Amino acid sequence: MKRILYILIPGLLLVNTGCKKFLEEKSQDEMRPSTVQDLSGLMAGEAYPYFVNITSVLNMVTDDVNCVGGQGLPNYEAVVRRGKAPFSWSKHMFEELLTAEGVANLSTLNSWEIIYNRIVGCNVGLEYADKVTGSEKDKANLKAEVLALRAYYYFMLVNMYGKPYNTQGLDPEKSPGVPLKLKMVVTDELFKRNSVAEVYRQIEADIQASISLFQQYPQDKGVYKMSETAGYALLSRVYLYQEKWDLAIEYANKALAKKSVLTQLSTFNSTLYYTYNTTDNSLNVNRIYSPAISKEVIWTYVPNKSVEDDFLKSSLSPAYNRVNVPPYGISPELINLYDSKGFEANETYIGDLRPRIYFNYASYVGVTPPSTLTYFFRGITGGMGGAGIRVAELYLNRAEANIQKFIQTGNDALRTSALNDLNTLRLSRYDSRKPYVQVDITDGTQLLNFYKEERRRELPFDGHRWFDLRRYGMPSISHLYQETAGTAQTFTLSKGDNRYTWPIPQVVLDRNGELTQNP
């Protein structure tokens, strides 16, 4: 089978006219996969998110990133300007990114186009699964994979471009979400936006159908492929966002029944505590997502770090060092949430190991008079997350749902269950050289606030924070922006701001007059 489909299909949803004629001019035999193995190989490139990036912009808009500034270096100042549009929550974010210095191709950052292209790939897989040769088990299992993937993508889209499902005073049945394109067929039809509730129902239907197929035709393809466990985890997340607490708990339980082990960070090579060599060079991702050393991975993919590098930190000279740190980095607010003991090496006890393993650091050696060498570490980039689904999220989802139910009912058993989940997670994250001290909070509101901070500590730069801010009431946050010294600006996102819902790229609106822009 020739992979001409890879060239022709992307953009189908975005350019609704012209593609049909273009496809008809090519030999259909060249485009059709003939076996389920061919189709599976095609899906690896067209449906799975390998080597694409959908989290760079998603991370830039959060309160986990701050702007250090250009530091008097022209190349650094250019990078600051490059990130200004998302960092300032511009209503013309994608148009400004397109013209930003050093951003040659908006399609590497335009999440609408990137994700819909993956959805097109999923629809191709579903269309061809019954047309290729191979066992029913292999074909059904492949369908299950792409159904779960399509649900994941629509979940991302509706939480970028639609209002939060739980927005107070807003009916999700009437609130504009994103268009649902569920067939591969090439058409001149211009798709309208389905409601947020409709999109969520489709997400749920896809995952349920996926789980059913996985159950009927089980295959263990490893953590680089979608699975029944991943489906349960996704449903737990979906129901959490809808504030359907019982269902969020039910599907977290189902996933944890399949896989509940957490990675003990203290078992990582101890040099990680001191050198901050925190990436798996073969994958270029946070080691917590590396199947070779992390036991809690449910599903993982390799994000295109070169895209993020090009967006935020390429062509910088001199290289990052103890003096000139990246223009955008980890916010002090996030760093200060961890109770780790400083950033000096060779301590007898560190505490919370997550900032040392989840973030990238630069180190240098200083001299403390009269002659003692001291090691210093400075966070330089916002982690290497955004690469899948982990068991840790399940403990958090279940804890949040139980806390919310405890606040509603006063049933102390729910509080105890939530604390058990939080302490189980935290125990796996702390330096084992001292006994972990259990958290015990009796007040529901205080416990919920602690939980929110714990979720932020555990899932930084995994693509969760922006969505969490949205469903937690869209609080006011501010970004201090500075290209050079003395040119600081403060950008503020007010509580409930419409900019918590991203603008649809103008290029998409120009191609489809049936779409309406977000306010």
Short mmCIF file of C-alpha atoms in Angstrom, two decimals:
data_model
loop_
_atom_site.label_atom_id
_atom_site.label_comp_id
_atom_site.label_asym_id
_atom_site.label_seq_id
_atom_site.Cartn_x
_atom_site.Cartn_y
_atom_site.Cartn_z
CA MET A 1 0.00 0.00 0.00
CA LYS A 2 1.27 3.45 -0.88
CA ARG A 3 0.83 6.15 1.77
CA ILE A 4 -0.58 8.74 -0.59
CA LEU A 5 -3.53 9.07 1.77
CA TYR A 6 -1.19 10.75 4.21
CA ILE A 7 -0.73 13.61 1.76
CA LEU A 8 -4.29 13.97 0.56
CA ILE A 9 -6.52 13.62 3.58
CA PRO A 10 -5.25 16.27 6.04
CA GLY A 11 -7.17 19.54 5.77
CA LEU A 12 -10.34 17.83 4.57
CA LEU A 13 -12.46 19.31 7.32
CA LEU A 14 -10.87 22.71 7.08
CA VAL A 15 -11.07 23.09 3.32
CA ASN A 16 -14.49 21.75 2.48
CA THR A 17 -14.30 22.66 -1.20
CA GLY A 18 -11.66 21.53 -3.66
CA CYS A 19 -10.53 18.38 -1.86
CA LYS A 20 -13.13 16.18 -3.52
CA LYS A 21 -11.92 17.00 -7.03
CA PHE A 22 -8.33 16.67 -5.89
CA LEU A 23 -8.98 13.18 -4.56
CA GLU A 24 -10.83 12.10 -7.71
CA GLU A 25 -7.82 12.93 -9.82
CA LYS A 26 -5.75 10.28 -8.06
CA SER A 27 -5.91 6.54 -8.40
CA GLN A 28 -8.15 5.18 -5.68
CA ASP A 29 -6.15 1.93 -5.69
CA GLU A 30 -3.06 3.88 -4.62
CA MET A 31 -4.89 5.35 -1.67
CA ARG A 32 -6.61 2.32 -0.25
CA PRO A 33 -4.98 0.22 2.47
CA SER A 34 -5.49 -3.44 1.63
CA THR A 35 -4.83 -5.18 4.95
CA VAL A 36 -5.57 -4.38 8.57
CA GLN A 37 -1.80 -4.20 9.11
CA ASP A 38 -1.58 -1.54 6.38
CA LEU A 39 -4.41 0.37 8.01
CA SER A 40 -2.86 0.11 11.45
CA GLY A 41 0.38 1.52 10.09
CA LEU A 42 -1.53 4.35 8.47
CA MET A 43 -3.28 5.14 11.75
CA ALA A 44 0.06 5.44 13.51
CA GLY A 45 0.80 8.44 11.31
CA GLU A 46 -2.67 9.85 10.71
CA ALA A 47 -4.72 9.18 13.85
CA TYR A 48 -2.26 9.04 16.73
CA PRO A 49 -0.74 12.33 17.94
CA TYR A 50 2.84 11.18 17.51
CA PHE A 51 5.19 14.02 16.67
CA VAL A 52 2.55 16.73 16.58
CA ASN A 53 2.16 19.35 19.29
CA ILE A 54 -1.13 20.39 20.82
CA THR A 55 0.08 21.68 24.17
CA SER A 56 2.57 24.51 23.51
CA VAL A 57 -0.08 27.21 23.29
CA LEU A 58 -2.25 25.41 25.86
CA ASN A 59 0.54 25.76 28.42
CA MET A 60 1.43 29.36 27.55
CA VAL A 61 -1.98 30.70 28.55
CA THR A 62 -1.85 29.30 32.09
CA ASP A 63 -0.57 30.74 35.35
CA ASP A 64 2.17 28.08 35.38
CA VAL A 65 4.28 30.14 32.95
CA ASN A 66 5.91 33.50 33.52
CA CYS A 67 7.88 35.84 31.28
CA VAL A 68 11.46 36.45 32.38
CA GLY A 69 12.01 38.83 29.46
CA GLY A 70 14.58 39.41 26.75
CA GLN A 71 17.39 40.16 29.23
CA GLY A 72 18.93 42.67 26.85
CA LEU A 73 19.61 40.08 24.15
CA PRO A 74 18.00 40.62 20.71
CA ASN A 75 17.44 36.91 20.10
CA TYR A 76 15.81 36.51 23.50
CA GLU A 77 13.60 39.54 22.86
CA ALA A 78 12.45 37.96 19.59
CA VAL A 79 11.34 34.87 21.46
CA VAL A 80 9.46 37.03 23.96
CA ARG A 81 7.56 38.67 21.09
CA ARG A 82 6.91 35.28 19.54
CA GLY A 83 4.99 34.15 22.61
CA LYS A 84 3.14 37.42 23.24
CA ALA A 85 -0.14 36.50 21.53
CA PRO A 86 -1.03 33.47 23.70
CA PHE A 87 0.69 34.91 26.77
CA SER A 88 -1.52 38.01 26.56
CA TRP A 89 -4.67 36.02 25.69
CA SER A 90 -5.08 37.99 22.48
CA LYS A 91 -8.46 37.71 20.74
CA HIS A 92 -6.44 37.44 17.53
CA MET A 93 -4.07 34.86 18.94
CA PHE A 94 -3.62 32.71 15.86
CA GLU A 95 -3.41 35.58 13.40
CA GLU A 96 -0.71 37.22 15.52
CA LEU A 97 1.14 33.93 15.82
CA LEU A 98 1.08 33.61 12.05
CA THR A 99 2.89 36.90 11.63
CA ALA A 100 5.15 36.52 14.66
CA GLU A 101 8.87 36.58 14.09
CA GLY A 102 10.26 33.06 13.79
CA VAL A 103 6.89 31.30 13.41
CA ALA A 104 7.07 30.11 9.83
CA ASN A 105 4.04 27.82 9.80
CA LEU A 106 0.91 28.42 11.84
CA SER A 107 -0.19 24.84 11.22
CA THR A 108 2.40 23.70 13.76
CA LEU A 109 0.58 25.68 16.45
CA ASN A 110 -3.01 25.93 15.20
CA SER A 111 -4.69 23.39 17.46
CA TRP A 112 -7.93 23.54 15.45
CA GLU A 113 -6.19 22.36 12.30
CA ILE A 114 -3.85 19.93 14.04
CA ILE A 115 -6.61 18.17 15.97
CA TYR A 116 -9.15 18.07 13.14
CA ASN A 117 -6.52 16.52 10.90
CA ARG A 118 -6.15 13.76 13.50
CA ILE A 119 -9.94 13.35 13.57
CA VAL A 120 -9.93 12.96 9.80
CA GLY A 121 -7.38 10.18 10.27
CA CYS A 122 -9.66 8.49 12.82
CA ASN A 123 -12.60 8.68 10.42
CA VAL A 124 -10.48 7.11 7.69
CA GLY A 125 -9.63 4.25 10.05
CA LEU A 126 -13.27 3.64 10.93
CA GLU A 127 -14.30 3.78 7.26
CA TYR A 128 -11.68 1.32 6.03
CA ALA A 129 -11.64 -1.13 8.94
CA ASP A 130 -14.44 -3.19 7.38
CA LYS A 131 -12.97 -2.99 3.88
CA VAL A 132 -9.50 -4.38 4.50
CA THR A 133 -8.49 -8.00 4.86
CA GLY A 134 -7.53 -9.44 8.22
CA SER A 135 -9.03 -11.03 11.29
CA GLU A 136 -12.19 -9.64 12.85
CA LYS A 137 -10.30 -9.33 16.11
CA ASP A 138 -7.61 -7.13 14.58
CA LYS A 139 -10.12 -4.94 12.76
CA ALA A 140 -12.39 -4.53 15.78
CA ASN A 141 -9.43 -3.71 18.01
CA LEU A 142 -8.26 -1.06 15.55
CA LYS A 143 -11.74 0.47 15.52
CA ALA A 144 -11.62 0.60 19.31
CA GLU A 145 -8.33 2.49 19.19
CA VAL A 146 -9.48 5.16 16.77
CA LEU A 147 -12.83 5.63 18.52
CA ALA A 148 -10.99 6.37 21.76
CA LEU A 149 -8.63 8.70 19.92
CA ARG A 150 -11.48 10.58 18.25
CA ALA A 151 -13.13 11.06 21.64
CA TYR A 152 -9.86 12.37 23.08
CA TYR A 153 -9.50 14.88 20.26
CA TYR A 154 -13.06 16.17 20.51
CA PHE A 155 -12.59 16.52 24.25
CA MET A 156 -9.55 18.71 23.62
CA LEU A 157 -11.32 20.79 20.97
CA VAL A 158 -14.50 21.45 22.92
CA ASN A 159 -12.48 22.56 25.93
CA MET A 160 -10.41 24.93 23.83
CA TYR A 161 -13.13 26.43 21.64
CA GLY A 162 -16.33 25.94 23.64
CA LYS A 163 -17.41 27.32 27.01
CA PRO A 164 -16.82 25.04 30.01
CA TYR A 165 -19.54 22.45 30.39
CA ASN A 166 -20.16 23.52 33.98
CA THR A 167 -20.29 27.29 33.34
CA GLN A 168 -22.73 28.75 35.84
CA GLY A 169 -25.91 30.05 34.20
CA LEU A 170 -25.04 28.55 30.81
CA ASP A 171 -27.00 25.75 29.15
CA PRO A 172 -24.53 23.35 27.50
CA GLU A 173 -27.33 22.26 25.15
CA LYS A 174 -27.33 25.75 23.64
CA SER A 175 -23.71 26.77 24.11
CA PRO A 176 -21.70 26.54 20.84
CA GLY A 177 -19.09 23.82 20.86
CA VAL A 178 -17.27 22.55 17.77
CA PRO A 179 -18.44 20.85 14.56
CA LEU A 180 -18.84 17.10 14.72
CA LYS A 181 -17.42 15.47 11.59
CA LEU A 182 -17.89 11.72 11.95
CA LYS A 183 -17.54 10.41 8.40
CA MET A 184 -14.59 10.20 6.04
CA VAL A 185 -16.62 11.13 2.96
CA VAL A 186 -15.41 14.18 1.04
CA THR A 187 -18.19 16.75 0.83
CA ASP A 188 -18.77 20.39 0.03
CA GLU A 189 -21.00 20.66 3.11
CA LEU A 190 -20.11 23.49 5.49
CA PHE A 191 -20.32 22.23 9.05
CA LYS A 192 -21.94 24.25 11.82
CA ARG A 193 -20.91 24.17 15.46
CA ASN A 194 -22.59 21.48 17.51
CA SER A 195 -23.48 22.39 21.08
CA VAL A 196 -21.11 21.66 23.95
CA ALA A 197 -23.57 19.04 25.24
CA GLU A 198 -23.78 17.34 21.82
CA VAL A 199 -20.01 17.11 21.61
CA TYR A 200 -19.81 15.63 25.09
CA ARG A 201 -22.45 13.04 24.21
CA GLN A 202 -20.45 12.06 21.13
CA ILE A 203 -17.30 11.80 23.22
CA GLU A 204 -19.07 9.52 25.68
CA ALA A 205 -20.59 7.41 22.88
CA ASP A 206 -17.22 6.96 21.17
CA ILE A 207 -15.49 5.91 24.37
CA GLN A 208 -18.26 3.51 25.36
CA ALA A 209 -18.18 1.94 21.89
CA SER A 210 -14.39 1.72 22.13
CA ILE A 211 -14.50 0.02 25.53
CA SER A 212 -17.09 -2.48 24.30
CA LEU A 213 -14.87 -3.46 21.36
CA PHE A 214 -11.79 -3.73 23.56
CA GLN A 215 -13.71 -6.03 25.88
CA GLN A 216 -14.93 -8.26 23.03
CA TYR A 217 -11.62 -8.33 21.16
CA PRO A 218 -8.85 -7.80 23.72
CA GLN A 219 -5.27 -7.31 22.61
CA ASP A 220 -2.35 -5.97 24.61
CA LYS A 221 -0.55 -3.56 22.31
CA GLY A 222 1.32 -1.70 25.02
CA VAL A 223 1.11 1.87 26.30
CA TYR A 224 1.72 3.50 22.93
CA LYS A 225 -1.76 2.42 21.81
CA MET A 226 -5.19 3.23 23.19
CA SER A 227 -6.70 0.55 25.43
CA GLU A 228 -9.69 -0.35 27.55
CA THR A 229 -7.96 1.15 30.60
CA ALA A 230 -7.33 4.39 28.73
CA GLY A 231 -11.01 4.48 27.79
CA TYR A 232 -12.06 4.19 31.44
CA ALA A 233 -9.59 6.93 32.39
CA LEU A 234 -10.89 9.25 29.68
CA LEU A 235 -14.49 8.69 30.77
CA SER A 236 -13.51 9.50 34.35
CA ARG A 237 -12.07 12.80 33.11
CA VAL A 238 -15.12 13.55 30.95
CA TYR A 239 -17.54 12.97 33.82
CA LEU A 240 -15.38 15.00 36.20
CA TYR A 241 -15.65 17.99 33.86
CA GLN A 242 -19.41 17.52 33.74
CA GLU A 243 -19.52 17.33 37.56
CA LYS A 244 -21.11 13.90 37.40
CA TRP A 245 -19.27 12.83 40.50
CA ASP A 246 -20.61 9.28 40.86
CA LEU A 247 -19.73 8.44 37.27
CA ALA A 248 -16.28 10.01 37.61
CA ILE A 249 -15.66 7.74 40.60
CA GLU A 250 -17.11 4.68 38.86
CA TYR A 251 -14.81 4.96 35.85
CA ALA A 252 -11.78 5.89 37.92
CA ASN A 253 -12.47 2.69 39.86
CA LYS A 254 -12.75 0.67 36.64
CA ALA A 255 -9.43 2.02 35.40
CA LEU A 256 -7.72 1.51 38.75
CA ALA A 257 -8.99 -2.06 38.81
CA LYS A 258 -6.95 -2.55 35.64
CA LYS A 259 -3.90 -0.54 36.68
CA SER A 260 -3.30 1.17 40.03
CA VAL A 261 0.46 1.20 40.54
CA LEU A 262 2.18 4.57 41.02
CA THR A 263 5.80 5.25 40.20
CA GLN A 264 7.92 5.76 43.29
CA LEU A 265 9.99 8.79 42.35
CA SER A 266 12.54 7.97 45.03
CA THR A 267 13.47 4.84 43.06
CA PHE A 268 14.67 6.92 40.13
CA ASN A 269 18.42 7.16 39.83
CA SER A 270 19.51 9.29 42.77
CA THR A 271 21.68 11.43 40.51
CA LEU A 272 18.45 12.90 39.21
CA TYR A 273 18.12 14.71 42.49
CA TYR A 274 21.36 16.47 41.86
CA THR A 275 21.96 16.73 38.14
CA TYR A 276 18.35 17.33 37.06
CA ASN A 277 18.97 15.19 34.02
CA THR A 278 15.24 14.61 33.85
CA THR A 279 14.47 13.64 30.28
CA ASP A 280 14.48 10.28 28.61
CA ASN A 281 16.70 11.10 25.64
CA SER A 282 15.16 8.35 23.53
CA LEU A 283 11.71 9.88 23.92
CA ASN A 284 12.49 13.47 24.89
CA VAL A 285 9.71 13.40 27.46
CA ASN A 286 9.40 13.64 31.21
CA ARG A 287 10.59 10.34 32.69
CA ILE A 288 7.27 9.91 34.47
CA TYR A 289 5.93 9.15 30.97
CA SER A 290 8.79 6.85 30.00
CA PRO A 291 7.50 3.24 29.99
CA ALA A 292 11.03 1.99 30.57
CA ILE A 293 11.18 3.42 34.09
CA SER A 294 7.65 4.58 34.98
CA LYS A 295 5.11 1.98 36.04
CA GLU A 296 2.05 4.24 35.94
CA VAL A 297 1.79 5.01 32.22
CA ILE A 298 -1.60 4.08 30.76
CA TRP A 299 -1.16 5.69 27.36
CA THR A 300 1.71 7.81 26.09
CA TYR A 301 2.77 9.50 22.92
CA VAL A 302 5.84 11.40 21.85
CA PRO A 303 5.03 15.09 21.39
CA ASN A 304 6.87 17.10 18.78
CA LYS A 305 9.25 18.95 21.04
CA SER A 306 10.93 20.59 18.06
CA VAL A 307 7.74 22.56 17.46
CA GLU A 308 7.72 23.86 21.01
CA ASP A 309 11.42 24.52 20.84
CA ASP A 310 10.97 26.52 17.64
CA PHE A 311 8.06 28.41 19.14
CA LEU A 312 9.63 29.37 22.43
CA LYS A 313 13.34 28.92 22.51
CA SER A 314 15.11 28.24 19.22
CA SER A 315 17.96 30.28 17.80
CA LEU A 316 18.92 31.67 21.17
CA SER A 317 22.49 32.80 21.60
CA PRO A 318 24.15 32.51 23.99
CA ALA A 319 22.72 29.25 25.22
CA TYR A 320 20.75 29.12 28.45
CA ASN A 321 22.96 29.43 31.48
CA ARG A 322 22.91 30.65 35.05
CA VAL A 323 22.70 34.27 33.87
CA ASN A 324 20.40 34.19 30.86
CA VAL A 325 17.42 31.93 31.41
CA PRO A 326 14.70 31.27 28.81
CA PRO A 327 12.33 34.18 28.17
CA TYR A 328 9.42 32.01 29.28
CA GLY A 329 9.72 29.62 32.18
CA ILE A 330 8.10 28.09 35.25
CA SER A 331 6.17 30.63 37.31
CA PRO A 332 7.36 31.24 40.88
CA GLU A 333 3.76 30.65 41.98
CA LEU A 334 3.95 27.09 40.73
CA ILE A 335 7.43 26.42 42.10
CA ASN A 336 6.39 27.74 45.51
CA LEU A 337 3.56 25.20 45.74
CA TYR A 338 6.11 22.44 46.30
CA ASP A 339 7.57 21.98 49.78
CA SER A 340 10.88 20.78 48.41
CA LYS A 341 13.91 21.93 50.33
CA GLY A 342 15.60 24.52 48.17
CA PHE A 343 17.49 23.80 44.99
CA GLU A 344 20.92 23.02 46.35
CA ALA A 345 22.45 19.62 45.74
CA ASN A 346 23.61 17.00 48.24
CA GLU A 347 20.90 17.63 50.79
CA THR A 348 20.20 14.90 53.30
CA TYR A 349 16.46 15.23 52.58
CA ILE A 350 14.70 16.86 49.66
CA GLY A 351 10.98 16.33 50.28
CA ASP A 352 8.71 16.52 47.25
CA LEU A 353 10.72 15.20 44.31
CA ARG A 354 8.34 16.31 41.58
CA PRO A 355 9.87 19.70 40.70
CA ARG A 356 13.24 18.01 40.33
CA ILE A 357 11.94 15.30 38.02
CA TYR A 358 9.05 17.00 36.22
CA PHE A 359 10.93 20.16 35.20
CA ASN A 360 14.10 20.89 33.26
CA TYR A 361 16.87 22.66 35.09
CA ALA A 362 20.22 24.25 34.42
CA SER A 363 22.91 23.90 37.05
CA TYR A 364 26.08 25.75 37.85
CA VAL A 365 28.70 25.73 40.57
CA GLY A 366 29.41 28.69 42.77
CA VAL A 367 31.93 29.23 45.54
CA THR A 368 30.76 30.06 49.04
CA PRO A 369 33.56 31.75 50.98
CA PRO A 370 36.03 30.72 51.93
CA SER A 371 36.19 27.74 49.55
CA THR A 372 33.04 25.59 49.73
CA LEU A 373 31.54 24.57 46.39
CA THR A 374 27.79 25.13 46.22
CA TYR A 375 25.47 23.84 43.51
CA PHE A 376 22.59 25.98 42.31
CA PHE A 377 19.69 24.96 40.10
CA ARG A 378 17.33 27.18 38.16
CA GLY A 379 14.19 26.01 36.42
CA ILE A 380 14.48 26.88 32.77
CA THR A 381 11.54 25.31 30.99
CA GLY A 382 8.05 24.23 31.85
CA GLY A 383 8.53 20.53 32.03
CA MET A 384 8.16 17.81 29.45
CA GLY A 385 4.56 16.78 30.00
CA GLY A 386 1.53 16.64 27.78
CA ALA A 387 2.31 13.12 26.72
CA GLY A 388 -0.62 10.90 27.62
CA ILE A 389 -2.56 9.46 30.55
CA ARG A 390 -1.15 8.31 33.89
CA VAL A 391 -2.52 6.45 36.89
CA ALA A 392 -1.90 9.54 39.05
CA GLU A 393 -4.79 11.31 37.35
CA LEU A 394 -7.19 8.56 38.39
CA TYR A 395 -6.39 9.00 42.08
CA LEU A 396 -6.88 12.75 41.65
CA ASN A 397 -10.16 12.41 39.76
CA ARG A 398 -11.59 10.09 42.38
CA ALA A 399 -10.39 12.31 45.21
CA GLU A 400 -11.97 15.41 43.68
CA ALA A 401 -15.31 13.70 43.16
CA ASN A 402 -15.34 12.39 46.73
CA ILE A 403 -14.44 15.81 48.14
CA GLN A 404 -17.27 17.42 46.21
CA LYS A 405 -19.67 14.78 47.48
CA PHE A 406 -18.36 15.25 51.04
CA ILE A 407 -19.03 19.00 50.82
CA GLN A 408 -22.56 18.27 49.61
CA THR A 409 -23.44 15.52 52.10
CA GLY A 410 -21.09 15.80 55.07
CA ASN A 411 -20.43 12.05 54.87
CA ASP A 412 -17.02 11.73 56.50
CA ALA A 413 -16.30 8.42 54.79
CA LEU A 414 -16.03 10.37 51.53
CA ARG A 415 -13.46 12.72 53.07
CA THR A 416 -11.48 9.75 54.33
CA SER A 417 -11.53 8.14 50.88
CA ALA A 418 -10.32 11.36 49.24
CA LEU A 419 -7.51 11.75 51.77
CA ASN A 420 -6.45 8.14 51.23
CA ASP A 421 -6.12 8.80 47.50
CA LEU A 422 -4.20 12.05 48.01
CA ASN A 423 -1.83 10.53 50.56
CA THR A 424 -1.27 7.44 48.41
CA LEU A 425 -0.25 9.69 45.54
CA ARG A 426 1.92 11.97 47.64
CA LEU A 427 3.70 9.07 49.32
CA SER A 428 4.96 7.99 45.90
CA ARG A 429 6.29 11.49 45.19
CA TYR A 430 8.38 12.13 48.30
CA ASP A 431 12.00 11.46 49.15
CA SER A 432 12.05 8.11 50.95
CA ARG A 433 14.92 9.06 53.22
CA LYS A 434 12.38 10.26 55.78
CA PRO A 435 8.89 8.96 56.63
CA TYR A 436 6.12 10.71 54.73
CA VAL A 437 3.78 12.77 56.94
CA GLN A 438 0.14 12.11 56.11
CA VAL A 439 -2.18 15.03 55.26
CA ASP A 440 -5.37 15.20 57.34
CA ILE A 441 -7.78 18.06 56.62
CA THR A 442 -11.26 18.10 58.14
CA ASP A 443 -12.83 21.18 56.56
CA GLY A 444 -14.34 20.50 53.12
CA THR A 445 -13.44 23.83 51.56
CA GLN A 446 -9.87 23.66 52.82
CA LEU A 447 -9.58 20.10 51.56
CA LEU A 448 -10.85 21.09 48.13
CA ASN A 449 -8.34 23.94 47.95
CA PHE A 450 -5.53 21.61 48.99
CA TYR A 451 -6.66 19.14 46.36
CA LYS A 452 -6.58 21.79 43.63
CA GLU A 453 -3.02 22.68 44.57
CA GLU A 454 -2.06 19.02 44.63
CA ARG A 455 -3.53 18.51 41.18
CA ARG A 456 -1.50 21.47 39.96
CA ARG A 457 1.65 20.03 41.55
CA GLU A 458 1.12 16.63 39.99
CA LEU A 459 0.06 17.58 36.46
CA PRO A 460 2.12 20.64 35.46
CA PHE A 461 2.42 21.17 31.71
CA ASP A 462 0.43 18.05 30.94
CA GLY A 463 -2.29 20.15 29.31
CA HIS A 464 -4.61 19.99 32.32
CA ARG A 465 -4.07 23.37 33.99
CA TRP A 466 -5.91 25.58 31.47
CA PHE A 467 -8.90 23.26 31.44
CA ASP A 468 -8.86 23.10 35.25
CA LEU A 469 -8.86 26.89 35.51
CA ARG A 470 -11.88 26.96 33.20
CA ARG A 471 -13.93 24.46 35.18
CA TYR A 472 -12.90 25.98 38.53
CA GLY A 473 -14.83 29.13 37.67
CA MET A 474 -12.38 30.90 35.33
CA PRO A 475 -10.59 32.96 38.04
CA SER A 476 -8.76 36.18 37.31
CA ILE A 477 -5.07 35.68 36.51
CA SER A 478 -2.35 38.09 35.33
CA HIS A 479 0.80 37.80 33.27
CA LEU A 480 3.70 40.24 33.52
CA TYR A 481 5.16 40.69 30.05
CA GLN A 482 8.50 42.35 29.35
CA GLU A 483 10.65 42.30 26.26
CA THR A 484 13.36 44.52 27.71
CA ALA A 485 14.02 46.12 31.06
CA GLY A 486 11.66 49.00 31.70
CA THR A 487 9.03 47.87 29.20
CA ALA A 488 6.87 45.73 31.47
CA GLN A 489 3.17 45.29 30.74
CA THR A 490 0.58 43.46 32.78
CA PHE A 491 -2.04 41.45 30.94
CA THR A 492 -5.04 40.40 33.01
CA LEU A 493 -7.64 37.77 32.36
CA SER A 494 -10.63 38.83 34.46
CA LYS A 495 -12.87 36.35 36.24
CA GLY A 496 -15.16 34.63 33.74
CA ASP A 497 -13.43 36.39 30.84
CA ASN A 498 -14.62 35.35 27.37
CA ARG A 499 -10.98 34.78 26.48
CA TYR A 500 -11.09 31.62 28.54
CA THR A 501 -12.62 30.29 25.34
CA TRP A 502 -10.20 30.52 22.44
CA PRO A 503 -10.97 32.37 19.23
CA ILE A 504 -11.48 30.18 16.17
CA PRO A 505 -8.63 30.96 13.74
CA GLN A 506 -9.72 33.42 11.07
CA VAL A 507 -8.44 31.16 8.31
CA VAL A 508 -10.99 28.57 9.45
CA LEU A 509 -13.82 31.11 9.50
CA ASP A 510 -12.87 32.31 6.02
CA ARG A 511 -13.22 28.78 4.68
CA ASN A 512 -16.50 28.03 6.40
CA GLY A 513 -19.12 30.77 6.56
CA GLU A 514 -21.38 28.59 8.72
CA LEU A 515 -19.07 28.89 11.71
CA THR A 516 -19.59 31.61 14.29
CA GLN A 517 -16.74 33.25 16.15
CA ASN A 518 -16.51 33.15 19.94
CA PRO A 519 -17.26 36.47 21.67
#
